[in-house]
mmCIF file of C-alpha atoms and ligand atoms in Angstrom:
data_model
loop_
_atom_site.group_PDB
_atom_site.id
_atom_site.type_symbol
_atom_site.label_atom_id
_atom_site.label_comp_id
_atom_site.label_asym_id
_atom_site.label_seq_id
_atom_site.Cartn_x
_atom_site.Cartn_y
_atom_site.Cartn_z
ATOM 1 C CA MET A 1 23.130 -48.146 -82.442
ATOM 2 C CA LYS A 2 24.607 -46.102 -80.335
ATOM 3 C CA LYS A 3 25.558 -47.656 -76.575
ATOM 4 C CA ILE A 4 25.263 -46.458 -72.968
ATOM 5 C CA LEU A 5 27.214 -48.339 -70.443
ATOM 6 C CA THR A 6 28.107 -47.488 -67.151
ATOM 7 C CA GLY A 7 29.599 -49.010 -64.064
ATOM 8 C CA ILE A 8 29.303 -49.234 -60.171
ATOM 9 C CA GLN A 9 31.712 -51.347 -57.947
ATOM 10 C CA SER A 10 30.332 -52.958 -55.364
ATOM 11 C CA THR A 11 32.286 -51.541 -52.411
ATOM 12 C CA GLY A 12 29.208 -50.946 -50.649
ATOM 13 C CA THR A 13 25.309 -50.090 -50.408
ATOM 14 C CA PRO A 14 24.575 -47.344 -53.546
ATOM 15 C CA HIS A 15 24.057 -44.140 -51.448
ATOM 16 C CA LEU A 16 22.008 -41.003 -52.922
ATOM 17 C CA GLY A 17 24.794 -39.596 -54.674
ATOM 18 C CA ASN A 18 25.134 -42.902 -56.847
ATOM 19 C CA ILE A 19 21.090 -42.656 -57.242
ATOM 20 C CA LEU A 20 20.615 -39.537 -58.388
ATOM 21 C CA GLY A 21 24.114 -38.950 -60.331
ATOM 22 C CA VAL A 22 24.348 -42.215 -62.411
ATOM 23 C CA ILE A 23 21.698 -44.720 -61.860
ATOM 24 C CA ILE A 24 18.559 -42.344 -62.484
ATOM 25 C CA PRO A 25 19.667 -40.328 -65.482
ATOM 26 C CA SER A 26 21.231 -43.989 -67.070
ATOM 27 C CA ILE A 27 17.766 -45.771 -66.729
ATOM 28 C CA LYS A 28 15.833 -42.934 -68.313
ATOM 29 C CA ILE A 29 18.413 -43.094 -71.171
ATOM 30 C CA ALA A 30 18.171 -46.501 -71.240
ATOM 31 C CA ASN A 31 13.944 -47.533 -70.857
ATOM 32 C CA HIS A 32 13.777 -44.805 -73.159
ATOM 33 C CA SER A 33 15.379 -44.844 -76.166
ATOM 34 C CA ASN A 34 16.511 -46.989 -79.032
ATOM 35 C CA PHE A 35 20.345 -47.229 -77.459
ATOM 36 C CA SER A 36 21.117 -50.373 -76.270
ATOM 37 C CA SER A 37 22.434 -50.289 -72.642
ATOM 38 C CA PHE A 38 24.992 -52.114 -70.323
ATOM 39 C CA ILE A 39 25.149 -51.665 -66.840
ATOM 40 C CA PHE A 40 27.782 -53.611 -64.925
ATOM 41 C CA VAL A 41 28.889 -54.114 -61.306
ATOM 42 C CA ALA A 42 32.195 -53.758 -61.290
ATOM 43 C CA ASP A 43 33.198 -55.616 -59.009
ATOM 44 C CA LEU A 44 37.106 -56.231 -60.433
ATOM 45 C CA HIS A 45 37.463 -52.134 -59.710
ATOM 46 C CA SER A 46 36.195 -53.158 -56.214
ATOM 47 C CA LEU A 47 38.632 -55.664 -55.194
ATOM 48 C CA THR A 48 41.149 -52.615 -55.195
ATOM 49 C CA GLN A 49 39.585 -51.616 -52.119
ATOM 50 C CA VAL A 50 37.444 -54.497 -50.598
ATOM 51 C CA LYS A 51 39.432 -57.481 -49.637
ATOM 52 C CA ASP A 52 37.320 -59.540 -48.178
ATOM 53 C CA VAL A 53 35.332 -61.156 -51.604
ATOM 54 C CA LYS A 54 32.162 -62.272 -49.696
ATOM 55 C CA LYS A 55 31.596 -58.313 -48.784
ATOM 56 C CA ILE A 56 31.938 -58.066 -52.497
ATOM 57 C CA ARG A 57 29.594 -60.603 -53.336
ATOM 58 C CA ASP A 58 27.001 -58.828 -50.631
ATOM 59 C CA ASN A 59 27.445 -55.169 -52.209
ATOM 60 C CA THR A 60 27.479 -56.683 -55.698
ATOM 61 C CA TYR A 61 23.653 -57.755 -54.554
ATOM 62 C CA LYS A 62 22.759 -54.860 -53.021
ATOM 63 C CA VAL A 63 24.028 -52.677 -56.587
ATOM 64 C CA VAL A 64 22.142 -55.194 -58.688
ATOM 65 C CA ALA A 65 18.870 -54.857 -56.159
ATOM 66 C CA ALA A 66 19.391 -50.628 -56.685
ATOM 67 C CA TRP A 67 19.317 -50.749 -60.492
ATOM 68 C CA LEU A 68 16.681 -53.309 -60.363
ATOM 69 C CA ALA A 69 14.595 -51.019 -57.929
ATOM 70 C CA PHE A 70 14.452 -47.743 -59.835
ATOM 71 C CA GLY A 71 13.027 -49.798 -62.489
ATOM 72 C CA LEU A 72 15.991 -50.459 -65.274
ATOM 73 C CA ASN A 73 14.146 -52.706 -67.770
ATOM 74 C CA THR A 74 16.413 -55.970 -68.289
ATOM 75 C CA GLU A 75 14.705 -57.354 -71.443
ATOM 76 C CA LYS A 76 16.300 -53.982 -72.847
ATOM 77 C CA SER A 77 19.489 -53.659 -71.214
ATOM 78 C CA ILE A 78 21.950 -56.148 -70.165
ATOM 79 C CA LEU A 79 23.050 -56.015 -66.906
ATOM 80 C CA TYR A 80 25.610 -58.272 -65.216
ATOM 81 C CA ARG A 81 28.869 -58.760 -63.558
ATOM 82 C CA GLN A 82 32.058 -57.555 -64.863
ATOM 83 C CA SER A 83 34.241 -60.447 -63.479
ATOM 84 C CA ASP A 84 31.626 -62.682 -65.317
ATOM 85 C CA VAL A 85 33.633 -60.841 -68.638
ATOM 86 C CA ALA A 86 36.651 -61.350 -66.368
ATOM 87 C CA ALA A 87 38.657 -63.240 -69.457
ATOM 88 C CA GLU A 88 37.314 -60.518 -71.954
ATOM 89 C CA VAL A 89 37.602 -57.356 -70.228
ATOM 90 C CA THR A 90 41.139 -58.365 -68.694
ATOM 91 C CA GLU A 91 42.812 -59.550 -71.919
ATOM 92 C CA LEU A 92 42.223 -56.259 -73.260
ATOM 93 C CA ALA A 93 42.963 -54.149 -70.321
ATOM 94 C CA TRP A 94 46.834 -56.292 -71.210
ATOM 95 C CA TYR A 95 46.965 -54.393 -74.474
ATOM 96 C CA PHE A 96 46.153 -51.708 -73.554
ATOM 97 C CA ASN A 97 48.535 -51.602 -70.295
ATOM 98 C CA CYS A 98 51.218 -52.431 -73.301
ATOM 99 C CA PHE A 99 50.798 -49.252 -74.937
ATOM 100 C CA PHE A 100 49.805 -46.520 -72.697
ATOM 101 C CA PRO A 101 52.931 -44.236 -71.109
ATOM 102 C CA TYR A 102 53.446 -45.447 -67.761
ATOM 103 C CA LYS A 103 54.221 -41.656 -66.877
ATOM 104 C CA ARG A 104 50.730 -40.692 -67.973
ATOM 105 C CA LEU A 105 48.697 -42.869 -65.904
ATOM 106 C CA THR A 106 51.022 -41.561 -62.595
ATOM 107 C CA LEU A 107 48.712 -38.383 -63.510
ATOM 108 C CA SER A 108 45.598 -39.612 -63.362
ATOM 109 C CA HIS A 109 43.691 -37.990 -60.200
ATOM 110 C CA SER A 110 42.386 -40.897 -58.796
ATOM 111 C CA PHE A 111 45.694 -42.322 -58.725
ATOM 112 C CA LYS A 112 47.199 -39.372 -56.895
ATOM 113 C CA LYS A 113 44.924 -39.010 -53.979
ATOM 114 C CA GLU A 114 45.383 -42.912 -53.577
ATOM 115 C CA LYS A 115 49.271 -42.175 -53.456
ATOM 116 C CA LYS A 116 48.954 -39.037 -50.599
ATOM 117 C CA LYS A 117 46.688 -41.033 -48.765
ATOM 118 C CA ASN A 118 48.872 -44.493 -48.583
ATOM 119 C CA ASN A 119 52.404 -45.111 -48.436
ATOM 120 C CA HIS A 120 53.687 -46.936 -51.578
ATOM 121 C CA PHE A 121 54.165 -50.726 -49.920
ATOM 122 C CA LYS A 122 50.911 -50.742 -48.818
ATOM 123 C CA MET A 123 49.087 -49.245 -52.822
ATOM 124 C CA ASN A 124 48.080 -52.460 -54.536
ATOM 125 C CA VAL A 125 48.746 -52.140 -58.321
ATOM 126 C CA GLY A 126 45.095 -52.174 -59.326
ATOM 127 C CA LEU A 127 44.688 -48.670 -57.787
ATOM 128 C CA PHE A 128 47.417 -47.403 -60.549
ATOM 129 C CA THR A 129 46.189 -49.505 -63.599
ATOM 130 C CA TYR A 130 42.078 -49.027 -62.284
ATOM 131 C CA PRO A 131 41.811 -46.673 -65.122
ATOM 132 C CA ILE A 132 43.107 -48.973 -68.112
ATOM 133 C CA LEU A 133 40.712 -51.894 -66.657
ATOM 134 C CA MET A 134 37.599 -49.145 -67.121
ATOM 135 C CA ALA A 135 38.758 -48.244 -70.633
ATOM 136 C CA ALA A 136 38.626 -51.702 -71.541
ATOM 137 C CA ASP A 137 35.211 -52.045 -69.829
ATOM 138 C CA ILE A 138 34.219 -49.435 -72.177
ATOM 139 C CA LEU A 139 36.240 -49.738 -75.457
ATOM 140 C CA LEU A 140 35.278 -53.618 -75.465
ATOM 141 C CA TYR A 141 31.552 -52.822 -76.846
ATOM 142 C CA ASN A 142 32.631 -49.436 -78.042
ATOM 143 C CA ALA A 143 30.328 -47.681 -75.739
ATOM 144 C CA GLU A 144 29.696 -44.108 -76.955
ATOM 145 C CA ILE A 145 28.033 -42.329 -74.087
ATOM 146 C CA ILE A 146 29.269 -43.013 -70.641
ATOM 147 C CA PRO A 147 26.631 -41.517 -67.650
ATOM 148 C CA VAL A 148 28.962 -41.079 -64.894
ATOM 149 C CA GLY A 149 29.771 -38.215 -61.811
ATOM 150 C CA LYS A 150 32.290 -35.408 -62.431
ATOM 151 C CA ASP A 151 34.984 -37.648 -60.179
ATOM 152 C CA GLN A 152 35.388 -40.249 -63.548
ATOM 153 C CA LEU A 153 35.980 -37.502 -66.171
ATOM 154 C CA GLN A 154 39.881 -37.697 -66.164
ATOM 155 C CA HIS A 155 39.144 -41.967 -66.480
ATOM 156 C CA ILE A 156 37.059 -41.232 -69.605
ATOM 157 C CA GLU A 157 39.500 -38.696 -71.034
ATOM 158 C CA ILE A 158 41.941 -41.735 -70.772
ATOM 159 C CA ALA A 159 39.539 -44.244 -72.295
ATOM 160 C CA ARG A 160 39.567 -41.656 -75.407
ATOM 161 C CA ARG A 161 43.339 -41.056 -75.420
ATOM 162 C CA ILE A 162 43.928 -45.098 -75.338
ATOM 163 C CA ALA A 163 41.362 -45.696 -78.211
ATOM 164 C CA SER A 164 42.833 -42.970 -80.786
ATOM 165 C CA ARG A 165 46.303 -44.496 -80.024
ATOM 166 C CA PHE A 166 45.300 -47.803 -80.936
ATOM 167 C CA ASN A 167 43.017 -46.405 -83.863
ATOM 168 C CA GLN A 168 46.354 -44.777 -85.247
ATOM 169 C CA LYS A 169 48.411 -47.774 -84.188
ATOM 170 C CA ILE A 170 46.493 -50.353 -86.534
ATOM 171 C CA GLY A 171 45.288 -47.806 -88.981
ATOM 172 C CA LYS A 172 41.720 -48.814 -88.213
ATOM 173 C CA LYS A 173 38.325 -47.229 -86.674
ATOM 174 C CA LEU A 174 38.222 -49.931 -84.294
ATOM 175 C CA PHE A 175 37.447 -47.938 -80.959
ATOM 176 C CA VAL A 176 35.158 -45.241 -80.753
ATOM 177 C CA LEU A 177 35.838 -42.458 -78.702
ATOM 178 C CA PRO A 178 33.281 -42.428 -75.684
ATOM 179 C CA ASN A 179 31.588 -39.436 -74.051
ATOM 180 C CA PRO A 180 30.687 -38.301 -70.135
ATOM 181 C CA PHE A 181 26.910 -38.330 -69.872
ATOM 182 C CA LEU A 182 26.325 -36.231 -66.785
ATOM 183 C CA GLN A 183 23.665 -35.580 -64.855
ATOM 184 C CA LYS A 184 23.517 -31.341 -64.883
ATOM 185 C CA GLU A 185 21.133 -30.490 -62.772
ATOM 186 C CA ILE A 186 22.760 -31.815 -59.156
ATOM 187 C CA GLY A 187 26.010 -29.216 -60.383
ATOM 188 C CA SER A 188 29.703 -30.706 -58.925
ATOM 189 C CA TYR A 189 28.338 -34.122 -56.808
ATOM 190 C CA VAL A 190 25.710 -34.944 -54.722
ATOM 191 C CA PRO A 191 27.188 -33.678 -51.075
ATOM 192 C CA GLY A 192 27.566 -36.150 -48.414
ATOM 193 C CA THR A 193 26.543 -35.187 -44.978
ATOM 194 C CA ASP A 194 29.902 -33.232 -44.687
ATOM 195 C CA GLY A 195 29.273 -30.664 -47.018
ATOM 196 C CA LYS A 196 31.908 -33.022 -49.564
ATOM 197 C CA LYS A 197 31.513 -35.541 -52.283
ATOM 198 C CA MET A 198 28.629 -38.081 -50.739
ATOM 199 C CA SER A 199 31.025 -41.019 -50.720
ATOM 200 C CA LYS A 200 31.295 -44.823 -50.201
ATOM 201 C CA SER A 201 34.617 -44.689 -48.360
ATOM 202 C CA LYS A 202 33.561 -41.827 -46.375
ATOM 203 C CA LYS A 203 31.025 -41.943 -43.514
ATOM 204 C CA ASN A 204 29.281 -39.353 -45.406
ATOM 205 C CA CYS A 205 26.423 -41.313 -47.120
ATOM 206 C CA ILE A 206 23.112 -40.891 -47.374
ATOM 207 C CA ASN A 207 21.871 -44.256 -47.904
ATOM 208 C CA ILE A 208 18.075 -44.440 -49.283
ATOM 209 C CA PHE A 209 18.200 -48.248 -48.731
ATOM 210 C CA SER A 210 18.947 -48.754 -44.927
ATOM 211 C CA SER A 211 16.080 -48.971 -42.136
ATOM 212 C CA ASP A 212 13.697 -45.866 -41.411
ATOM 213 C CA ASP A 213 16.145 -45.299 -38.312
ATOM 214 C CA THR A 214 19.575 -45.270 -39.740
ATOM 215 C CA LEU A 215 18.438 -43.237 -42.155
ATOM 216 C CA LYS A 216 17.240 -40.651 -39.902
ATOM 217 C CA LYS A 217 20.449 -40.883 -37.644
ATOM 218 C CA GLN A 218 22.312 -40.244 -41.224
ATOM 219 C CA ILE A 219 20.180 -37.381 -41.825
ATOM 220 C CA MET A 220 20.670 -35.723 -38.510
ATOM 221 C CA SER A 221 24.467 -36.009 -38.784
ATOM 222 C CA ILE A 222 24.054 -33.352 -41.566
ATOM 223 C CA HIS A 223 26.922 -30.920 -40.770
ATOM 224 C CA THR A 224 25.105 -27.612 -39.830
ATOM 225 C CA ASP A 225 25.945 -23.904 -38.587
ATOM 226 C CA ASN A 226 25.572 -23.366 -35.036
ATOM 227 C CA LYS A 227 22.655 -20.618 -35.623
ATOM 228 C CA SER A 228 19.726 -20.898 -33.242
ATOM 229 C CA LEU A 229 15.942 -21.553 -34.103
ATOM 230 C CA LYS A 230 15.258 -17.592 -34.508
ATOM 231 C CA ASP A 231 18.044 -16.937 -36.119
ATOM 232 C CA LYS A 232 17.413 -16.277 -39.912
ATOM 233 C CA LYS A 233 19.378 -18.592 -42.689
ATOM 234 C CA ASN A 234 20.895 -18.611 -45.280
ATOM 235 C CA PRO A 235 19.240 -21.473 -47.658
ATOM 236 C CA ASP A 236 22.509 -20.777 -50.371
ATOM 237 C CA GLN A 237 24.983 -21.777 -47.637
ATOM 238 C CA ASP A 238 23.595 -25.163 -46.261
ATOM 239 C CA PHE A 239 23.884 -29.041 -46.346
ATOM 240 C CA VAL A 240 20.487 -29.778 -45.631
ATOM 241 C CA MET A 241 18.806 -27.393 -47.944
ATOM 242 C CA SER A 242 21.387 -28.493 -50.539
ATOM 243 C CA LEU A 243 20.346 -32.196 -50.594
ATOM 244 C CA TYR A 244 16.550 -31.111 -49.671
ATOM 245 C CA ARG A 245 16.593 -28.911 -53.416
ATOM 246 C CA LEU A 246 17.652 -32.695 -54.946
ATOM 247 C CA VAL A 247 14.977 -34.501 -54.004
ATOM 248 C CA ALA A 248 12.021 -32.331 -52.741
ATOM 249 C CA SER A 249 9.705 -30.665 -55.463
ATOM 250 C CA ILE A 250 10.133 -26.893 -56.579
ATOM 251 C CA ASN A 251 7.377 -25.630 -54.406
ATOM 252 C CA GLU A 252 8.331 -27.489 -51.212
ATOM 253 C CA VAL A 253 12.302 -25.992 -51.737
ATOM 254 C CA ASP A 254 10.384 -22.488 -52.088
ATOM 255 C CA GLU A 255 8.878 -23.000 -48.857
ATOM 256 C CA MET A 256 11.563 -24.300 -47.098
ATOM 257 C CA ARG A 257 14.161 -21.456 -48.332
ATOM 258 C CA GLU A 258 11.485 -18.660 -47.069
ATOM 259 C CA LYS A 259 11.604 -19.998 -43.775
ATOM 260 C CA TYR A 260 14.818 -19.951 -43.809
ATOM 261 C CA ILE A 261 15.094 -16.567 -44.715
ATOM 262 C CA LYS A 262 12.399 -15.580 -42.514
ATOM 263 C CA GLY A 263 13.931 -17.277 -39.177
ATOM 264 C CA GLY A 264 11.986 -19.484 -36.500
ATOM 265 C CA TYR A 265 12.614 -22.427 -38.414
ATOM 266 C CA GLY A 266 15.419 -25.351 -37.348
ATOM 267 C CA TYR A 267 17.635 -27.459 -38.363
ATOM 268 C CA LEU A 268 16.169 -30.039 -37.180
ATOM 269 C CA GLU A 269 12.749 -28.939 -38.678
ATOM 270 C CA ALA A 270 14.697 -28.804 -41.967
ATOM 271 C CA LYS A 271 16.398 -32.413 -41.493
ATOM 272 C CA ILE A 272 12.976 -33.435 -40.255
ATOM 273 C CA ALA A 273 11.434 -32.282 -43.601
ATOM 274 C CA LEU A 274 14.353 -33.522 -45.724
ATOM 275 C CA TYR A 275 13.703 -36.715 -43.999
ATOM 276 C CA GLU A 276 10.024 -37.520 -44.527
ATOM 277 C CA CYS A 277 10.653 -36.071 -48.296
ATOM 278 C CA ILE A 278 13.301 -38.678 -48.625
ATOM 279 C CA ILE A 279 11.008 -41.391 -47.859
ATOM 280 C CA ARG A 280 7.830 -39.886 -49.898
ATOM 281 C CA ARG A 281 9.810 -39.876 -52.683
ATOM 282 C CA PHE A 282 11.622 -43.393 -52.810
ATOM 283 C CA SER A 283 9.362 -45.783 -50.818
ATOM 284 C CA VAL A 284 8.495 -47.052 -54.144
ATOM 285 C CA GLU A 285 12.050 -48.049 -54.539
ATOM 286 C CA ARG A 286 12.711 -48.266 -50.978
ATOM 287 C CA GLU A 287 10.070 -51.573 -50.795
ATOM 288 C CA LYS A 288 11.426 -53.011 -54.104
ATOM 289 C CA PHE A 289 14.701 -53.413 -53.217
ATOM 290 C CA PHE A 290 14.449 -54.746 -49.287
ATOM 291 C CA PHE A 291 12.002 -57.715 -51.641
ATOM 292 C CA LEU A 292 14.746 -57.974 -54.150
ATOM 293 C CA ILE A 293 17.305 -58.187 -51.453
ATOM 294 C CA LYS A 294 15.367 -61.153 -49.611
ATOM 295 C CA ASN A 295 15.473 -63.110 -53.018
ATOM 296 C CA LYS A 296 18.729 -63.514 -54.156
ATOM 297 C CA SER A 297 17.596 -66.484 -56.587
ATOM 298 C CA LEU A 298 16.220 -64.099 -58.461
ATOM 299 C CA LEU A 299 19.172 -61.788 -58.534
ATOM 300 C CA ASP A 300 21.158 -64.593 -59.494
ATOM 301 C CA ARG A 301 18.642 -65.291 -62.560
ATOM 302 C CA ILE A 302 19.016 -61.845 -63.611
ATOM 303 C CA LEU A 303 23.043 -62.046 -63.189
ATOM 304 C CA TYR A 304 23.066 -65.418 -65.122
ATOM 305 C CA LEU A 305 20.754 -63.894 -67.713
ATOM 306 C CA GLY A 306 23.043 -60.476 -67.906
ATOM 307 C CA ALA A 307 26.229 -62.490 -67.981
ATOM 308 C CA LYS A 308 25.473 -64.466 -70.912
ATOM 309 C CA LYS A 309 24.159 -61.822 -73.227
ATOM 310 C CA ALA A 310 27.540 -59.576 -72.543
ATOM 311 C CA LYS A 311 29.657 -62.829 -72.852
ATOM 312 C CA ASN A 312 28.966 -63.186 -76.162
ATOM 313 C CA ILE A 313 29.196 -59.518 -77.369
ATOM 314 C CA ALA A 314 32.200 -59.721 -76.002
ATOM 315 C CA CYS A 315 33.809 -62.942 -76.874
ATOM 316 C CA GLU A 316 32.917 -61.581 -80.262
ATOM 317 C CA ARG A 317 34.408 -57.967 -79.774
ATOM 318 C CA LEU A 318 37.292 -59.009 -78.576
ATOM 319 C CA ASN A 319 37.797 -62.028 -81.753
ATOM 320 C CA PHE A 320 37.412 -59.160 -83.550
ATOM 321 C CA ILE A 321 39.939 -57.134 -82.075
ATOM 322 C CA ARG A 322 42.508 -59.566 -81.857
ATOM 323 C CA LYS A 323 42.186 -60.620 -85.794
ATOM 324 C CA ASN A 324 42.323 -56.371 -86.143
ATOM 325 C CA PHE A 325 45.413 -56.144 -84.213
ATOM 326 C CA ASN A 326 47.462 -59.166 -85.244
ATOM 327 C CA PHE A 327 47.293 -60.774 -82.379
ATOM 328 C CA SER A 328 44.907 -63.637 -82.820
ATOM 329 C CA PRO A 329 46.185 -67.120 -81.469
ATOM 330 C CA TYR A 330 43.611 -68.639 -83.630
HETATM 331 P P1 LIG B 401 31.621 -43.993 -54.313
HETATM 332 O O1 LIG B 401 32.313 -43.069 -54.879
HETATM 333 O O2 LIG B 401 30.426 -43.884 -53.626
HETATM 334 O O3 LIG B 401 32.541 -45.440 -54.310
HETATM 335 P P2 LIG B 401 31.243 -45.250 -57.027
HETATM 336 O O4 LIG B 401 32.773 -45.468 -57.112
HETATM 337 O O5 LIG B 401 31.179 -46.925 -57.198
HETATM 338 O O6 LIG B 401 30.804 -44.928 -55.721
HETATM 339 O O7 LIG B 401 30.635 -44.333 -58.054
HETATM 340 C C1 LIG B 401 29.579 -44.825 -59.409
HETATM 341 C C2 LIG B 401 29.315 -44.160 -59.893
HETATM 342 O O8 LIG B 401 28.757 -42.731 -59.041
HETATM 343 C C3 LIG B 401 30.294 -42.620 -60.661
HETATM 344 O O9 LIG B 401 30.132 -42.412 -61.323
HETATM 345 C C4 LIG B 401 30.397 -42.076 -59.480
HETATM 346 O O10 LIG B 401 31.091 -40.791 -60.443
HETATM 347 C C5 LIG B 401 28.616 -41.280 -59.586
HETATM 348 N N1 LIG B 401 28.966 -40.876 -58.149
HETATM 349 C C6 LIG B 401 29.609 -41.516 -56.737
HETATM 350 N N2 LIG B 401 29.546 -40.775 -55.835
HETATM 351 C C7 LIG B 401 28.651 -39.567 -56.666
HETATM 352 C C8 LIG B 401 28.124 -38.382 -55.869
HETATM 353 N N3 LIG B 401 28.200 -38.196 -54.742
HETATM 354 N N4 LIG B 401 27.438 -37.608 -56.754
HETATM 355 C C9 LIG B 401 27.038 -37.759 -58.039
HETATM 356 N N5 LIG B 401 27.386 -38.337 -58.546
HETATM 357 C C10 LIG B 401 28.578 -39.513 -58.036
HETATM 358 N N1 LIG B 402 35.638 -45.884 -61.933
HETATM 359 C C1 LIG B 402 33.934 -45.889 -61.801
HETATM 360 C C2 LIG B 402 33.317 -45.929 -60.452
HETATM 361 O O1 LIG B 402 34.074 -45.646 -59.518
HETATM 362 C C3 LIG B 402 32.989 -47.573 -62.031
HETATM 363 C C4 LIG B 402 33.805 -48.060 -63.440
HETATM 364 C C5 LIG B 402 34.458 -49.212 -63.930
HETATM 365 C C6 LIG B 402 33.132 -47.231 -64.298
HETATM 366 N N2 LIG B 402 34.271 -49.177 -65.258
HETATM 367 C C7 LIG B 402 33.648 -48.173 -65.770
HETATM 368 C C8 LIG B 402 32.211 -46.181 -64.731
HETATM 369 C C9 LIG B 402 33.243 -47.812 -66.883
HETATM 370 C C10 LIG B 402 31.912 -46.129 -66.338
HETATM 371 C C11 LIG B 402 31.974 -46.911 -67.008
HETATM 372 O O2 LIG B 402 32.499 -45.045 -60.484
#
């Protein structure tokens, strides 16, 4: 049976980008196919950015609540925390570390970006070896389909290279080569309030799981040009419209397009329409999320069950990998 797997870091509350780019499409496959699915909170990865362990724990609950709010069926899918399989995934990552060329890892986009932002002395090694741990997340379960945003493509490519290197070394097809699964409808990425990729690390998120007031403020802060209310506007070069297109129905989008082209329709009205549309479209999920986040014992129970299932499979697979790699201490 084919496996799908994806992870979201516990660096904050999942935003509209995570939701449209990964959560909704993954749930569609996970709930309605014969694939077995592994959905996890990448809390070990988030330690590369967040050093406050309590924050990581709180964010972990938020990520889990978001998956459940959107209807992930945990009878069918395994929803777990990466640190609950820490022993298995980090052991595998270590083997990969020892077989992957250092130089190749220095070419990773995410590493180069971090290197630009930080100075060498402040940057932690975890940021460098990040893709190796990600490869271990995937290859530990032999997952084939990996729903991710475009920014993760290179990481999947690294996982593929590691898999084929290992297979070659061992002379067996021990690992299947994973394939990314992109949500094409959203384009390259869901834009944030500044038009750049929406990201938890930037202050450009639209967070549907925040209060009505905060959500409204975030939407009101979307950058626009300085055309006045009466001016005609370009619907194809505007961030409010770009976001509206991702959440509204075709008819609603057509109506807004016409208003832009005609003139006499201001960005304030467009933002209010976007806000109302988001509240309408996600009302059920928001309610579920707010309920779950107040009922942590339910989330703990789900995580406990997920950990047991994931750990069993991970242990079995790791033993099998060790044997084939002739590195079995047992
Ligand atoms: P962030 O980039 O906000 O810190 P994560 O790194 O935890 O979020 O990303 C989790 C998943 O969501 C990844 O597969 C990532 O590619 C995807 N993702 C993040 N932001 C966006 C976005 N703006 N549009 C589409 N997908 C996104
Ligand atoms: N690197 C991913 C991100 O930042 C999170 C992640 C960790 C992941 N391990 C993974 C995603 C394995 C897919 C598969 O979004």
